[in-house]
Amino acid sequence: KVIKTTMYFLPFGICSLMAVQFSNIGFAFFASVLKFILLIYSTALIIFLISTFVIYKKSGTSYANQFKHLGEAIMIAFGTRNSFATIPSIITGLHKGMGFNEDKVNLATPLGITLCRYGNVMIFSTGAVFAVQLYNSPMNLQTLFMIAFTAVMAGMATSGAPGMVARTMISMVLAPIGIPSEAIIVMLMALDPIIDPITTLINVYPNCAATCLIAAQDESKNFKYQRSAAEGKNQSPNLA
C-alpha cells in the first residue's frame, strides 16, 4: 500500500527532473525527440525486413505463409509488450507451421529471447547516438565502436528486466563516452509506451530468424551426411 501510494507522486518527480534538464537543453529538445522516435521506428523497420527475408530464405515458404504462422507472435509482442509471452506461439509457428526441427526450435527460441535482446540493443545504440548529437560531443570511429560494444553488453544485461528498468541501463553505454545519462533516461521512460511495442517486436522477430538459421544449418548438415552415407552405400562393391 505504501508503494502504491508513493507511485502517485512519480509523475511529479519525473516532471521535476524533466524541467531541470529542459532548462539546460531548451525546448528544441522536443523536435529532437520526434526525430528520435522516427529514427527508432525506421531502424526497427529495417531490422524487421531483414529478419523477414532471412526467415523466407531458410524456411522456403512464401511471405504470406510466414506471417500466417508467426502473425500471432507479432500480435502478442505488440499487445503484451512481453517477449517471453511470444515463445509458445513462435515454437508452434516454426515447428508445426514451417517444419523446422522441434528440438532445435525448443532450444534456440527461449535461449535467444532470454539472451539476445535485439530491441534493447537498438534502443541503446540509437539513444546513445542521439545523446552524442544532443550534447554536441565529437563523434568518431572510436566512439561508434564503444557505443556498439557497450550497447550489446547492456542489451544482454537487460535479460528479464522490466521495460522501465531496462531503459536505465543506457547509462552503461553513455558513461564510457562521457555523456550524462539523466536526461536520456527520463526521455526513454517518458517515451516507453510509444517505443516499447516496437522494441518488443525487435526482441522477438530477429530471434525467430536466428532460430531458423540454426535449425536450417543443422538440417542441411544432416541432409548432407545422409546423402553422403547413401552414396557410399551405393558405391560399395557387391561381393556376392
Short mmCIF file of C-alpha atoms in Angstrom, two decimals:
data_model
loop_
_atom_site.label_atom_id
_atom_site.label_comp_id
_atom_site.label_asym_id
_atom_site.label_seq_id
_atom_site.Cartn_x
_atom_site.Cartn_y
_atom_site.Cartn_z
CA LYS A 1 0.00 0.00 0.00
CA VAL A 2 2.88 2.36 0.78
CA ILE A 3 4.47 1.65 -2.63
CA LYS A 4 1.13 2.12 -4.38
CA THR A 5 0.65 5.49 -2.64
CA THR A 6 4.19 6.57 -3.47
CA MET A 7 3.63 5.81 -7.17
CA TYR A 8 1.09 8.65 -7.32
CA PHE A 9 3.97 11.08 -6.82
CA LEU A 10 6.06 9.55 -9.62
CA PRO A 11 4.70 11.86 -12.39
CA PHE A 12 5.60 14.93 -10.31
CA GLY A 13 9.11 13.63 -9.78
CA ILE A 14 9.56 12.91 -13.49
CA CYS A 15 8.25 16.39 -14.38
CA SER A 16 10.73 17.95 -11.94
CA LEU A 17 13.61 16.03 -13.49
CA MET A 18 12.45 16.97 -16.99
CA ALA A 19 12.11 20.65 -16.00
CA VAL A 20 15.71 20.80 -14.83
CA GLN A 21 17.01 19.10 -17.96
CA PHE A 22 14.84 21.16 -20.34
CA SER A 23 16.05 24.37 -18.72
CA ASN A 24 19.59 23.31 -19.60
CA ILE A 25 18.86 21.94 -23.07
CA GLY A 26 15.96 24.08 -24.36
CA PHE A 27 12.61 23.29 -25.93
CA ALA A 28 14.23 22.38 -29.23
CA PHE A 29 14.63 19.08 -27.42
CA PHE A 30 11.00 18.22 -28.27
CA ALA A 31 11.69 18.41 -32.01
CA SER A 32 14.71 16.19 -31.48
CA VAL A 33 12.59 13.69 -29.55
CA LEU A 34 10.21 13.39 -32.50
CA LYS A 35 13.17 12.70 -34.78
CA PHE A 36 14.40 10.14 -32.26
CA ILE A 37 11.06 8.29 -32.35
CA LEU A 38 11.09 8.29 -36.15
CA LEU A 39 14.67 7.02 -36.11
CA ILE A 40 13.74 4.13 -33.80
CA TYR A 41 10.78 3.07 -35.94
CA SER A 42 12.82 3.39 -39.15
CA THR A 43 15.63 1.28 -37.70
CA ALA A 44 13.11 -1.25 -36.43
CA LEU A 45 11.51 -1.49 -39.87
CA ILE A 46 14.89 -2.24 -41.47
CA ILE A 47 15.66 -4.94 -38.87
CA PHE A 48 12.19 -6.43 -39.30
CA LEU A 49 12.53 -6.61 -43.09
CA ILE A 50 15.96 -8.24 -42.85
CA SER A 51 14.60 -10.80 -40.38
CA THR A 52 11.62 -11.46 -42.65
CA PHE A 53 13.94 -12.10 -45.61
CA VAL A 54 16.13 -14.48 -43.58
CA ILE A 55 13.10 -16.49 -42.49
CA TYR A 56 11.82 -16.53 -46.08
CA LYS A 57 15.13 -17.90 -47.40
CA LYS A 58 15.61 -20.53 -44.70
CA SER A 59 12.01 -21.75 -44.48
CA GLY A 60 11.39 -21.94 -48.21
CA THR A 61 7.84 -20.68 -47.70
CA SER A 62 6.14 -17.57 -49.01
CA TYR A 63 5.94 -14.30 -47.08
CA ALA A 64 2.19 -14.80 -46.68
CA ASN A 65 2.73 -18.22 -45.14
CA GLN A 66 5.41 -16.81 -42.87
CA PHE A 67 3.10 -14.14 -41.46
CA LYS A 68 0.30 -16.70 -41.22
CA HIS A 69 2.32 -18.82 -38.80
CA LEU A 70 4.20 -16.04 -36.98
CA GLY A 71 1.46 -13.40 -37.06
CA GLU A 72 0.19 -14.49 -33.66
CA ALA A 73 3.64 -13.93 -32.13
CA ILE A 74 3.77 -10.46 -33.70
CA MET A 75 0.38 -9.53 -32.27
CA ILE A 76 1.29 -10.86 -28.83
CA ALA A 77 4.54 -8.85 -28.90
CA PHE A 78 2.67 -5.65 -29.72
CA GLY A 79 -0.24 -6.34 -27.39
CA THR A 80 1.53 -7.58 -24.26
CA ARG A 81 4.94 -5.91 -24.74
CA ASN A 82 6.37 -9.11 -23.26
CA SER A 83 8.89 -11.13 -25.27
CA PHE A 84 8.52 -14.26 -23.15
CA ALA A 85 4.77 -14.41 -23.80
CA THR A 86 5.50 -14.99 -27.50
CA ILE A 87 7.63 -18.13 -27.01
CA PRO A 88 4.80 -20.73 -27.33
CA SER A 89 3.50 -19.07 -30.50
CA ILE A 90 6.98 -18.91 -32.02
CA ILE A 91 7.67 -22.58 -31.30
CA THR A 92 4.32 -23.62 -32.76
CA GLY A 93 4.77 -21.46 -35.85
CA LEU A 94 8.33 -22.52 -36.62
CA HIS A 95 7.89 -26.23 -35.90
CA LYS A 96 4.32 -27.10 -36.84
CA GLY A 97 3.82 -24.32 -39.37
CA MET A 98 7.19 -24.25 -41.16
CA GLY A 99 8.52 -27.70 -40.35
CA PHE A 100 11.74 -26.82 -38.52
CA ASN A 101 13.25 -29.40 -36.18
CA GLU A 102 11.34 -29.41 -32.89
CA ASP A 103 14.37 -29.96 -30.64
CA LYS A 104 16.35 -27.12 -32.22
CA VAL A 105 13.39 -24.75 -32.08
CA ASN A 106 12.64 -25.63 -28.45
CA LEU A 107 16.26 -24.95 -27.51
CA ALA A 108 17.09 -21.89 -29.60
CA THR A 109 13.89 -19.89 -29.15
CA PRO A 110 13.82 -19.49 -25.32
CA LEU A 111 17.60 -19.06 -25.22
CA GLY A 112 17.50 -16.34 -27.86
CA ILE A 113 14.57 -14.49 -26.29
CA THR A 114 16.38 -14.53 -22.94
CA LEU A 115 19.89 -13.51 -24.01
CA CYS A 116 19.64 -11.80 -27.39
CA ARG A 117 17.73 -8.60 -26.66
CA TYR A 118 17.95 -7.04 -30.11
CA GLY A 119 15.29 -4.42 -29.37
CA ASN A 120 17.12 -3.11 -26.32
CA VAL A 121 20.40 -3.04 -28.24
CA MET A 122 18.63 -0.96 -30.89
CA ILE A 123 17.27 1.47 -28.26
CA PHE A 124 20.63 1.81 -26.52
CA SER A 125 22.64 2.36 -29.70
CA THR A 126 20.23 4.87 -31.27
CA GLY A 127 19.75 6.57 -27.90
CA ALA A 128 23.50 6.90 -27.44
CA VAL A 129 23.97 8.41 -30.91
CA PHE A 130 21.08 10.77 -30.17
CA ALA A 131 22.72 11.80 -26.86
CA VAL A 132 26.07 12.43 -28.54
CA GLN A 133 24.43 14.77 -31.04
CA LEU A 134 22.25 16.37 -28.36
CA TYR A 135 25.26 17.34 -26.24
CA ASN A 136 27.37 18.27 -29.30
CA SER A 137 30.04 15.75 -28.41
CA PRO A 138 32.56 14.65 -31.03
CA MET A 139 31.58 11.55 -32.98
CA ASN A 140 34.44 9.41 -34.26
CA LEU A 141 35.13 5.78 -35.07
CA GLN A 142 36.27 5.01 -31.54
CA THR A 143 33.03 6.43 -30.11
CA LEU A 144 30.91 4.40 -32.53
CA PHE A 145 32.80 1.22 -31.66
CA MET A 146 32.36 1.89 -27.94
CA ILE A 147 28.64 2.53 -28.41
CA ALA A 148 28.18 -0.68 -30.43
CA PHE A 149 30.09 -2.83 -27.95
CA THR A 150 28.53 -1.45 -24.76
CA ALA A 151 25.03 -1.48 -26.33
CA VAL A 152 25.31 -5.22 -26.93
CA MET A 153 26.58 -5.80 -23.38
CA ALA A 154 23.86 -3.61 -21.88
CA GLY A 155 21.25 -5.35 -24.02
CA MET A 156 22.27 -8.73 -22.65
CA ALA A 157 22.19 -7.29 -19.12
CA THR A 158 18.51 -6.40 -19.54
CA SER A 159 17.52 -10.07 -19.69
CA GLY A 160 14.41 -10.50 -17.58
CA ALA A 161 14.28 -6.83 -16.54
CA PRO A 162 11.02 -4.86 -16.92
CA GLY A 163 10.93 -2.23 -19.66
CA MET A 164 11.24 0.78 -17.36
CA VAL A 165 14.19 -0.75 -15.51
CA ALA A 166 15.84 -1.85 -18.74
CA ARG A 167 15.83 1.72 -20.09
CA THR A 168 18.02 2.91 -17.21
CA MET A 169 20.81 0.61 -18.38
CA ILE A 170 21.60 3.02 -21.18
CA SER A 171 23.87 4.62 -18.59
CA MET A 172 26.22 1.66 -19.22
CA VAL A 173 26.52 2.91 -22.80
CA LEU A 174 26.76 6.63 -22.10
CA ALA A 175 29.18 6.55 -19.15
CA PRO A 176 32.23 5.29 -21.12
CA ILE A 177 31.86 8.11 -23.68
CA GLY A 178 31.36 10.80 -21.03
CA ILE A 179 27.71 11.68 -21.74
CA PRO A 180 25.28 12.46 -18.87
CA SER A 181 22.56 9.84 -18.82
CA GLU A 182 19.90 11.51 -16.64
CA ALA A 183 18.05 13.36 -19.42
CA ILE A 184 18.16 10.38 -21.78
CA ILE A 185 16.85 8.00 -19.11
CA VAL A 186 13.97 10.36 -18.32
CA MET A 187 13.22 10.70 -22.04
CA LEU A 188 13.19 6.93 -22.56
CA MET A 189 10.93 6.43 -19.55
CA ALA A 190 8.53 9.07 -20.86
CA LEU A 191 8.54 7.53 -24.34
CA ASP A 192 8.28 3.95 -23.11
CA PRO A 193 4.59 3.46 -24.04
CA ILE A 194 5.41 4.60 -27.59
CA ILE A 195 8.63 2.71 -28.22
CA ASP A 196 8.12 -0.40 -26.07
CA PRO A 197 5.81 -2.26 -28.52
CA ILE A 198 8.26 -1.93 -31.40
CA THR A 199 11.17 -2.75 -29.07
CA THR A 200 9.43 -5.97 -28.03
CA LEU A 201 8.81 -6.89 -31.67
CA ILE A 202 12.50 -6.42 -32.46
CA ASN A 203 13.36 -8.55 -29.44
CA VAL A 204 11.17 -11.30 -30.92
CA TYR A 205 11.40 -11.37 -34.72
CA PRO A 206 15.20 -11.39 -35.19
CA ASN A 207 15.27 -14.26 -32.71
CA CYS A 208 12.83 -16.10 -35.00
CA ALA A 209 15.28 -15.51 -37.84
CA ALA A 210 18.21 -16.69 -35.71
CA THR A 211 16.30 -19.85 -34.78
CA CYS A 212 15.63 -20.50 -38.48
CA LEU A 213 19.34 -20.10 -39.25
CA ILE A 214 20.32 -22.56 -36.52
CA ALA A 215 17.65 -25.13 -37.38
CA ALA A 216 18.23 -24.87 -41.14
CA GLN A 217 22.00 -25.24 -40.72
CA ASP A 218 21.62 -28.41 -38.69
CA GLU A 219 19.08 -29.82 -41.13
CA SER A 220 21.44 -29.04 -44.01
CA LYS A 221 24.28 -30.89 -42.26
CA ASN A 222 22.04 -33.89 -41.57
CA PHE A 223 20.89 -33.94 -45.18
CA LYS A 224 24.47 -33.83 -46.48
CA TYR A 225 25.50 -36.59 -44.06
CA GLN A 226 22.58 -38.80 -45.07
CA ARG A 227 23.27 -38.17 -48.76
CA SER A 228 26.99 -38.99 -48.44
CA ALA A 229 26.16 -42.13 -46.45
CA ALA A 230 23.70 -43.22 -49.14
CA GLU A 231 26.22 -42.57 -51.91
CA GLY A 232 28.87 -44.56 -50.04
CA LYS A 233 26.45 -47.44 -49.63
CA ASN A 234 25.58 -47.39 -53.32
CA GLN A 235 29.24 -47.33 -54.32
CA SER A 236 30.26 -50.25 -52.05
CA PRO A 237 31.38 -53.33 -54.08
CA ASN A 238 29.00 -56.23 -54.39
CA LEU A 239 30.81 -59.28 -53.02
CA ALA A 240 28.04 -61.74 -53.85
#
